[in-house]
Short mmCIF file of N, CA, C and O in Angstrom, two decimals:
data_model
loop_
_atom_site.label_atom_id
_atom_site.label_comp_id
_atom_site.label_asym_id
_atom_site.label_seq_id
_atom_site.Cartn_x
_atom_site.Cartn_y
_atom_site.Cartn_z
N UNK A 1 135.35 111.93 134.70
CA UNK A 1 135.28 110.66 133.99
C UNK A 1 133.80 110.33 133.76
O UNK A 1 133.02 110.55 134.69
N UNK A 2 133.38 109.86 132.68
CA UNK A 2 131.84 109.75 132.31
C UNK A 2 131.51 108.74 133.09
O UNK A 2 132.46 108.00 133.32
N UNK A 3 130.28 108.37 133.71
CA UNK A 3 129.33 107.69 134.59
C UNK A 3 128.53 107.06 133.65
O UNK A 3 128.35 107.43 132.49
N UNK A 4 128.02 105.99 134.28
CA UNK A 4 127.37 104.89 133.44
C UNK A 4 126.68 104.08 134.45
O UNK A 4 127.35 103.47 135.28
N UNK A 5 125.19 104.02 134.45
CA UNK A 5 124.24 103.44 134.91
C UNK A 5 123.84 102.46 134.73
O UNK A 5 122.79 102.49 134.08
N UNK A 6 124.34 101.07 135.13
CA UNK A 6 123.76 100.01 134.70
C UNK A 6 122.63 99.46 135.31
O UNK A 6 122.73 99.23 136.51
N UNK A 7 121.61 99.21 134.75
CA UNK A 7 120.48 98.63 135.25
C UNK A 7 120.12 96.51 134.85
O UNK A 7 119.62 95.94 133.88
N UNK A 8 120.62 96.05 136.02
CA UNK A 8 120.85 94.41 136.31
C UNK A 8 119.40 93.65 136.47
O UNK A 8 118.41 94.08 137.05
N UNK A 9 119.58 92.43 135.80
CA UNK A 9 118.37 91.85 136.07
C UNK A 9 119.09 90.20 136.21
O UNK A 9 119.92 89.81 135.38
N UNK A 10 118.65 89.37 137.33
CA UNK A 10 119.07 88.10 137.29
C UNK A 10 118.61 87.22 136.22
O UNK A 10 117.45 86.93 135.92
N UNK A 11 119.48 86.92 135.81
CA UNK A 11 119.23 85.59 134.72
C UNK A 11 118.84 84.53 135.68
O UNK A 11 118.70 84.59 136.90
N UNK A 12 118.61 83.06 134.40
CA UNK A 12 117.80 81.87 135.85
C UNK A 12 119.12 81.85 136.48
O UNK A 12 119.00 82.11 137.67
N UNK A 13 120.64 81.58 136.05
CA UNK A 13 122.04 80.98 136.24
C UNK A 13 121.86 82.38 137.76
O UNK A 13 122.08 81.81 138.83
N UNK A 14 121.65 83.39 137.89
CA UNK A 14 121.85 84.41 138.64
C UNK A 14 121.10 84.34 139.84
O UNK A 14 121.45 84.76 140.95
N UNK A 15 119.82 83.66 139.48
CA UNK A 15 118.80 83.96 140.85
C UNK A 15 119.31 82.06 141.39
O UNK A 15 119.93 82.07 142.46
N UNK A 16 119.19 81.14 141.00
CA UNK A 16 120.14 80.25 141.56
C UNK A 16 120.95 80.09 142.20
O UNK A 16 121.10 79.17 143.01
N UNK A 17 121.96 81.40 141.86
CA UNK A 17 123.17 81.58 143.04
C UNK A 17 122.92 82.34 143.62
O UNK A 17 123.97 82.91 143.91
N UNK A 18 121.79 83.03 144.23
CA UNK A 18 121.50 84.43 144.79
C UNK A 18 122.54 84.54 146.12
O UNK A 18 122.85 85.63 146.60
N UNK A 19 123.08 83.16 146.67
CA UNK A 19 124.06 83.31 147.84
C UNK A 19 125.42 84.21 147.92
O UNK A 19 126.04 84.86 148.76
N UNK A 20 125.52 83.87 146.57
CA UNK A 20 127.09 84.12 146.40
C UNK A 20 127.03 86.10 145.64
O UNK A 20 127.96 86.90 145.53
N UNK A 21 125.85 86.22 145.35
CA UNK A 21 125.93 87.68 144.59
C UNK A 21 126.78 88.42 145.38
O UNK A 21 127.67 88.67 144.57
N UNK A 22 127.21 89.12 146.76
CA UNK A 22 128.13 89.77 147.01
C UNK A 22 129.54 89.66 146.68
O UNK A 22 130.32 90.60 146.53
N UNK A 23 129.86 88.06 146.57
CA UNK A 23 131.03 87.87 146.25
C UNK A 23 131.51 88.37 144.67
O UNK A 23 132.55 88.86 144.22
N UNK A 24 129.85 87.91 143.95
CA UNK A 24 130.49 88.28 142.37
C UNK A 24 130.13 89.60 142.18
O UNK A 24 129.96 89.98 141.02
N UNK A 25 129.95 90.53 143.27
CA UNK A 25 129.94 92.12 143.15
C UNK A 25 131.24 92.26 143.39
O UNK A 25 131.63 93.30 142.87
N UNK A 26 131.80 91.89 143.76
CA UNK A 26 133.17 92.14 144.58
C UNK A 26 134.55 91.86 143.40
O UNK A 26 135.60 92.49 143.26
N UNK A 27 134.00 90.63 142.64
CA UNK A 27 134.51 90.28 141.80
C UNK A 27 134.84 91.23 140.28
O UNK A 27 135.91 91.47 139.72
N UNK A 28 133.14 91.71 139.85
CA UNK A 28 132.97 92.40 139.53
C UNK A 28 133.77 94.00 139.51
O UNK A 28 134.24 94.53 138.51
N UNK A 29 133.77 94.47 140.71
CA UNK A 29 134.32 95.67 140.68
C UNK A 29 136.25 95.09 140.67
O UNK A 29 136.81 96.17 140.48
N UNK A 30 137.06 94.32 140.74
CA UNK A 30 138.22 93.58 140.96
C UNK A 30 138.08 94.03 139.15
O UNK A 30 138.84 94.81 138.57
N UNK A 31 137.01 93.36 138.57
CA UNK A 31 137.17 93.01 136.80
C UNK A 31 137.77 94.45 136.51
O UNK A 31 138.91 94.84 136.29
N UNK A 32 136.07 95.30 136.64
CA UNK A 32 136.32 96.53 136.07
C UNK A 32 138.00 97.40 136.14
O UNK A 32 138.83 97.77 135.30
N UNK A 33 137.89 97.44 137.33
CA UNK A 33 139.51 98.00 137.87
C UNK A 33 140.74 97.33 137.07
O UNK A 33 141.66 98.04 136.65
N UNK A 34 140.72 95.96 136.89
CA UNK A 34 141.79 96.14 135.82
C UNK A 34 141.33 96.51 134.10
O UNK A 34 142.16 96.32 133.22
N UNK A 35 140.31 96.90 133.86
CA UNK A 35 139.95 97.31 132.66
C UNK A 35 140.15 98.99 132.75
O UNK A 35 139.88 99.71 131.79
N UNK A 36 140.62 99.46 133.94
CA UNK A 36 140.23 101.00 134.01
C UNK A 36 139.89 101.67 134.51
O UNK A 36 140.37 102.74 134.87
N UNK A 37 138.07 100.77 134.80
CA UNK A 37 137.10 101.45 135.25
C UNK A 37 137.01 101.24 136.60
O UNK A 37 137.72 100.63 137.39
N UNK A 38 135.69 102.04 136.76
CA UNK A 38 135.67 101.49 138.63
C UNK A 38 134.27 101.35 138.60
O UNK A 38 133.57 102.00 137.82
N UNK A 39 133.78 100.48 139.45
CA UNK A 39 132.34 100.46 140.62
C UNK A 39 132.52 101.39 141.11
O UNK A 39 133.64 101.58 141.57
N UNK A 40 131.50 102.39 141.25
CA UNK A 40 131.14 103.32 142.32
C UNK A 40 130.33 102.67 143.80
O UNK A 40 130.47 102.78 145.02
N UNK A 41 129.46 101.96 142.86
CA UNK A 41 128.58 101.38 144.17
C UNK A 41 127.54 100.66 142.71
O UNK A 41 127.27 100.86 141.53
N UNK A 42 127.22 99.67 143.94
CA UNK A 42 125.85 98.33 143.57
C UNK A 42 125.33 98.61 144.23
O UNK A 42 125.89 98.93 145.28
N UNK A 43 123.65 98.72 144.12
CA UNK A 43 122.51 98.15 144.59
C UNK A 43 121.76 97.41 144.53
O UNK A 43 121.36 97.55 143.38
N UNK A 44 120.88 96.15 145.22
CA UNK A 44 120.06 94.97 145.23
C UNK A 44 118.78 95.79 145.45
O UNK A 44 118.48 96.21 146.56
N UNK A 45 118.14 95.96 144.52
CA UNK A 45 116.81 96.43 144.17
C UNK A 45 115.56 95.79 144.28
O UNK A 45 115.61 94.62 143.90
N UNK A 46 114.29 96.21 144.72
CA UNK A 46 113.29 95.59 143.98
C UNK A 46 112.35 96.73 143.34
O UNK A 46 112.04 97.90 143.55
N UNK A 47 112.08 95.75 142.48
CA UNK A 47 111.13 96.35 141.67
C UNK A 47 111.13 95.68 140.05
O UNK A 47 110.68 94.58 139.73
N UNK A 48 111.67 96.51 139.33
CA UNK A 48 111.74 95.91 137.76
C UNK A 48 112.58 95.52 137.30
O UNK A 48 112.51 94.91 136.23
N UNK A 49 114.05 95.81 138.17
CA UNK A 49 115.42 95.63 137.81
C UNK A 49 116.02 95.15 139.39
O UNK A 49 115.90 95.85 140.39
N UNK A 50 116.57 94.01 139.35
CA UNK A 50 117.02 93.13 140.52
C UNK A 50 118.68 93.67 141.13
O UNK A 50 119.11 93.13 142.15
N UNK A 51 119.44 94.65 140.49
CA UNK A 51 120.26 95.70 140.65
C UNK A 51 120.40 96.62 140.18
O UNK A 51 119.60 97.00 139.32
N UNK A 52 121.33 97.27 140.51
CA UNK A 52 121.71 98.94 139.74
C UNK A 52 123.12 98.86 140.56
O UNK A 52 123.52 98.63 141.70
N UNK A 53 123.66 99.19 139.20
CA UNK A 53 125.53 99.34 139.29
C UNK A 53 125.50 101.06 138.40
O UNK A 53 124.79 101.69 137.60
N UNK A 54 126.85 101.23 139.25
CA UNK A 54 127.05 102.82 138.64
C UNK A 54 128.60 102.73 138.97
O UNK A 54 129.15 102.47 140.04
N UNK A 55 129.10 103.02 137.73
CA UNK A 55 130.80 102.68 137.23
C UNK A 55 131.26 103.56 136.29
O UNK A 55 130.88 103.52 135.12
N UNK A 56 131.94 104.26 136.66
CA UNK A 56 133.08 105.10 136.06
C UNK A 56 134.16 104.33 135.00
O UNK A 56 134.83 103.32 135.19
N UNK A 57 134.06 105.22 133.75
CA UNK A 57 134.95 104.48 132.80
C UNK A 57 135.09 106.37 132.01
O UNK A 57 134.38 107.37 131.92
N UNK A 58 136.84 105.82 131.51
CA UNK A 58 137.14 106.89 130.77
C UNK A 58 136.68 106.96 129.00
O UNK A 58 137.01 107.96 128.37
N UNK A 59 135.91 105.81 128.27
CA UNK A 59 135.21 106.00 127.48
C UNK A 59 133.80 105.09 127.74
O UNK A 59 133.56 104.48 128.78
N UNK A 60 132.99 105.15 126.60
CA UNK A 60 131.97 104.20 126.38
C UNK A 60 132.75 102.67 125.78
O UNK A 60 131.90 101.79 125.64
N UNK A 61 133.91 102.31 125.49
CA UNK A 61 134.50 101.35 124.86
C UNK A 61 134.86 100.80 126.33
O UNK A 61 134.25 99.81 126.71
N UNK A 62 135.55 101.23 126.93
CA UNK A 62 135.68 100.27 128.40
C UNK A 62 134.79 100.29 129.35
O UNK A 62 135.07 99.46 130.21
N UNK A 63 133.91 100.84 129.54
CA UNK A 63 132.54 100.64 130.05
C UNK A 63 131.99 99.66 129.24
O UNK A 63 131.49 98.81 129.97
N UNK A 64 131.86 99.39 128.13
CA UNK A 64 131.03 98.46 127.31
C UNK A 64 132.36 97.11 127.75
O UNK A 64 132.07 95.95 128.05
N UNK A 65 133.40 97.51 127.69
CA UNK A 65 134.52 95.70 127.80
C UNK A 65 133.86 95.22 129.71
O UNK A 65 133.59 94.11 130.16
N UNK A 66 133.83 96.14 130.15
CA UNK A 66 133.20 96.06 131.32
C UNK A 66 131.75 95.39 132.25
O UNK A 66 131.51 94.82 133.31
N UNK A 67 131.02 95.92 131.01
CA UNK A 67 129.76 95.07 131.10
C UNK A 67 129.55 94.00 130.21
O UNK A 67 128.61 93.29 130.56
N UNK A 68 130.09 93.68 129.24
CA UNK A 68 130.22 92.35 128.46
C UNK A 68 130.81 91.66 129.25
O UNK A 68 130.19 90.61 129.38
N UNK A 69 132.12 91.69 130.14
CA UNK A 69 132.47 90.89 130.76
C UNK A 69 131.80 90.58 131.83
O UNK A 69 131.77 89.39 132.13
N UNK A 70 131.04 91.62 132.76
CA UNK A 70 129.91 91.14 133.63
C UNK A 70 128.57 89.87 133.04
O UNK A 70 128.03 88.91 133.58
N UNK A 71 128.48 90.53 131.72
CA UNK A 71 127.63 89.90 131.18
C UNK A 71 127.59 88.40 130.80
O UNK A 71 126.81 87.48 131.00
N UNK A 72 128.87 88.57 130.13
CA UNK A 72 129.58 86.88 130.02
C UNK A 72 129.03 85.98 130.98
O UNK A 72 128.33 85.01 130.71
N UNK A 73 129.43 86.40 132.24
CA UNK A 73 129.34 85.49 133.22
C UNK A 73 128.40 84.41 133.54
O UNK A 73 128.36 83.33 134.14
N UNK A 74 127.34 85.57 132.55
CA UNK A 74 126.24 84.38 132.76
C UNK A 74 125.15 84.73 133.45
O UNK A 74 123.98 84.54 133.13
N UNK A 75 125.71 85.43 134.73
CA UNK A 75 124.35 85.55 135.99
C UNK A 75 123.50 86.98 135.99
O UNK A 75 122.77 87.31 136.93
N UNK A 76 123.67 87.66 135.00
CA UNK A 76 122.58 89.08 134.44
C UNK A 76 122.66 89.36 133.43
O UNK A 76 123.41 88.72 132.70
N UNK A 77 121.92 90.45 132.94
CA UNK A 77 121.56 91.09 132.09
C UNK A 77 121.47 92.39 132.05
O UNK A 77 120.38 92.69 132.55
N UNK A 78 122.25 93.66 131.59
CA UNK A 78 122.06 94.64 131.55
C UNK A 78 121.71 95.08 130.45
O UNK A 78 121.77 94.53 129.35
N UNK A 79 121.11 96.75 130.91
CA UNK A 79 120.94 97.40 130.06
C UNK A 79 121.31 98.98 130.76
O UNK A 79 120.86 99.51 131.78
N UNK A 80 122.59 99.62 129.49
CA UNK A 80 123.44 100.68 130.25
C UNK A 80 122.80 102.17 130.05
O UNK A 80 121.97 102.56 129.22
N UNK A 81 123.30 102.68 130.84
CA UNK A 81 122.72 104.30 130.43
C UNK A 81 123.98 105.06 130.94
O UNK A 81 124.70 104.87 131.93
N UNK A 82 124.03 106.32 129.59
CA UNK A 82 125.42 107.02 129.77
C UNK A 82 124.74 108.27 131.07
O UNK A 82 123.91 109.12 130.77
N UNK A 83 125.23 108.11 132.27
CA UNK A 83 124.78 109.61 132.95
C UNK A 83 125.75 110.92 132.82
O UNK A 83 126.89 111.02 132.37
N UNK A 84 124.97 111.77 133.34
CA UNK A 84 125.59 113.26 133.14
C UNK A 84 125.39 113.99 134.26
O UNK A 84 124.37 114.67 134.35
N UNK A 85 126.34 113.96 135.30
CA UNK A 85 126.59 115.20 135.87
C UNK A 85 126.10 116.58 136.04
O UNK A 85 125.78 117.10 134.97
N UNK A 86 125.93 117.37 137.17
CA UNK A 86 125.85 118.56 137.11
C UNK A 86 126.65 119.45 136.27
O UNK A 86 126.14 120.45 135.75
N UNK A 87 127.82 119.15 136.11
CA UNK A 87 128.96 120.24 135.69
C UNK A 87 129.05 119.58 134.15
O UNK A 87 129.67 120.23 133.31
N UNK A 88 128.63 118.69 133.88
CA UNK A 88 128.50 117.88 132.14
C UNK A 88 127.55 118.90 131.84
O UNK A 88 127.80 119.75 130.99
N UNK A 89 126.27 118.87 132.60
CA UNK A 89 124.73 119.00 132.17
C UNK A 89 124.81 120.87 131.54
O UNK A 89 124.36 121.45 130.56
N UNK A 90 125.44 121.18 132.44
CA UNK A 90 125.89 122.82 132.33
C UNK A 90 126.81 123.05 131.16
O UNK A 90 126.87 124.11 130.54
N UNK A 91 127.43 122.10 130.92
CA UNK A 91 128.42 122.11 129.55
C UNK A 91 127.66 121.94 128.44
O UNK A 91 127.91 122.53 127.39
N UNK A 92 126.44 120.91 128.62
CA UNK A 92 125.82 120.55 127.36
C UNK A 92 125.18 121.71 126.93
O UNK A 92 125.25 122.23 125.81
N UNK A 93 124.30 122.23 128.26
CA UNK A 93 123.28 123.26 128.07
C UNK A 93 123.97 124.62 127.25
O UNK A 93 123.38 125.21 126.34
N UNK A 94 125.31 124.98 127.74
CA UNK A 94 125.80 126.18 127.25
C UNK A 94 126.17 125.95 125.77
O UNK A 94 126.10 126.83 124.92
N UNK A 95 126.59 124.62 125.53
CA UNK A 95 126.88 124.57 124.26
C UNK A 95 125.88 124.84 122.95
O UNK A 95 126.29 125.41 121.94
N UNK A 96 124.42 124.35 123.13
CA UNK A 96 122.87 124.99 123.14
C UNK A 96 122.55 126.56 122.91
O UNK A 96 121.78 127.16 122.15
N UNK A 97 123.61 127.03 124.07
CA UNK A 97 122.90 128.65 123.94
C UNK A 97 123.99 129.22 123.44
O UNK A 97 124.02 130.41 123.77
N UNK A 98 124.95 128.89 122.74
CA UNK A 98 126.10 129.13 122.58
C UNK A 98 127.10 130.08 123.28
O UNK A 98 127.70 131.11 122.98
N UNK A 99 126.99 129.32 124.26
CA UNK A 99 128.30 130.65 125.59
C UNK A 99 128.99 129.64 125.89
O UNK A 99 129.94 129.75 126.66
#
């Protein structure tokens, strides 16, 4: 199933509630799951990006209903990245050398 890297940043509505963020991780992965997809795992970061979510979805269309609806909420901002696997990366590459 394709992987998807989201990289989170608190909005003001987000760093305001900074109490409750586990709960709306929790919530969060509850959303995805009835859309399909799943949370693999969240991280609370520092640096340039205030999380990192990584969620399994069987296209880019429910991964995207997935993070719009995170997004909705109000309390971040992402920006997604499609990842690739070892056994993808080997698929892409052969397709390249043509074998």
């Amino acid at each position: 199933m394709p992987t998807y890297v989201a990289l989170l940043n608190w909005t003001d509505q987000g760093i305001r509630g900074y109490k409750d963020t586990a709960k709306r991780a929790e919530a969060f992965a509850a959303a995805t799951q009835k859309l399909g997809a799943k949370l693999l795992n969240i991280y609370w970061t520092v640096g340039a990006y205030d999380l990192v979510a990584v969620v399994e979805a069987s296209d880019d269309e429910t991964a995207a209903a997935a993070l719009l609806q995170l997004g909705g909420a109000g309390n971040v901002r992402t920006a997604t990245l499609r990842a690739f696997g070892q056994e993808e990366m080997e698929r892409i590459i052969a397709k390249t050398t043509g074998q």
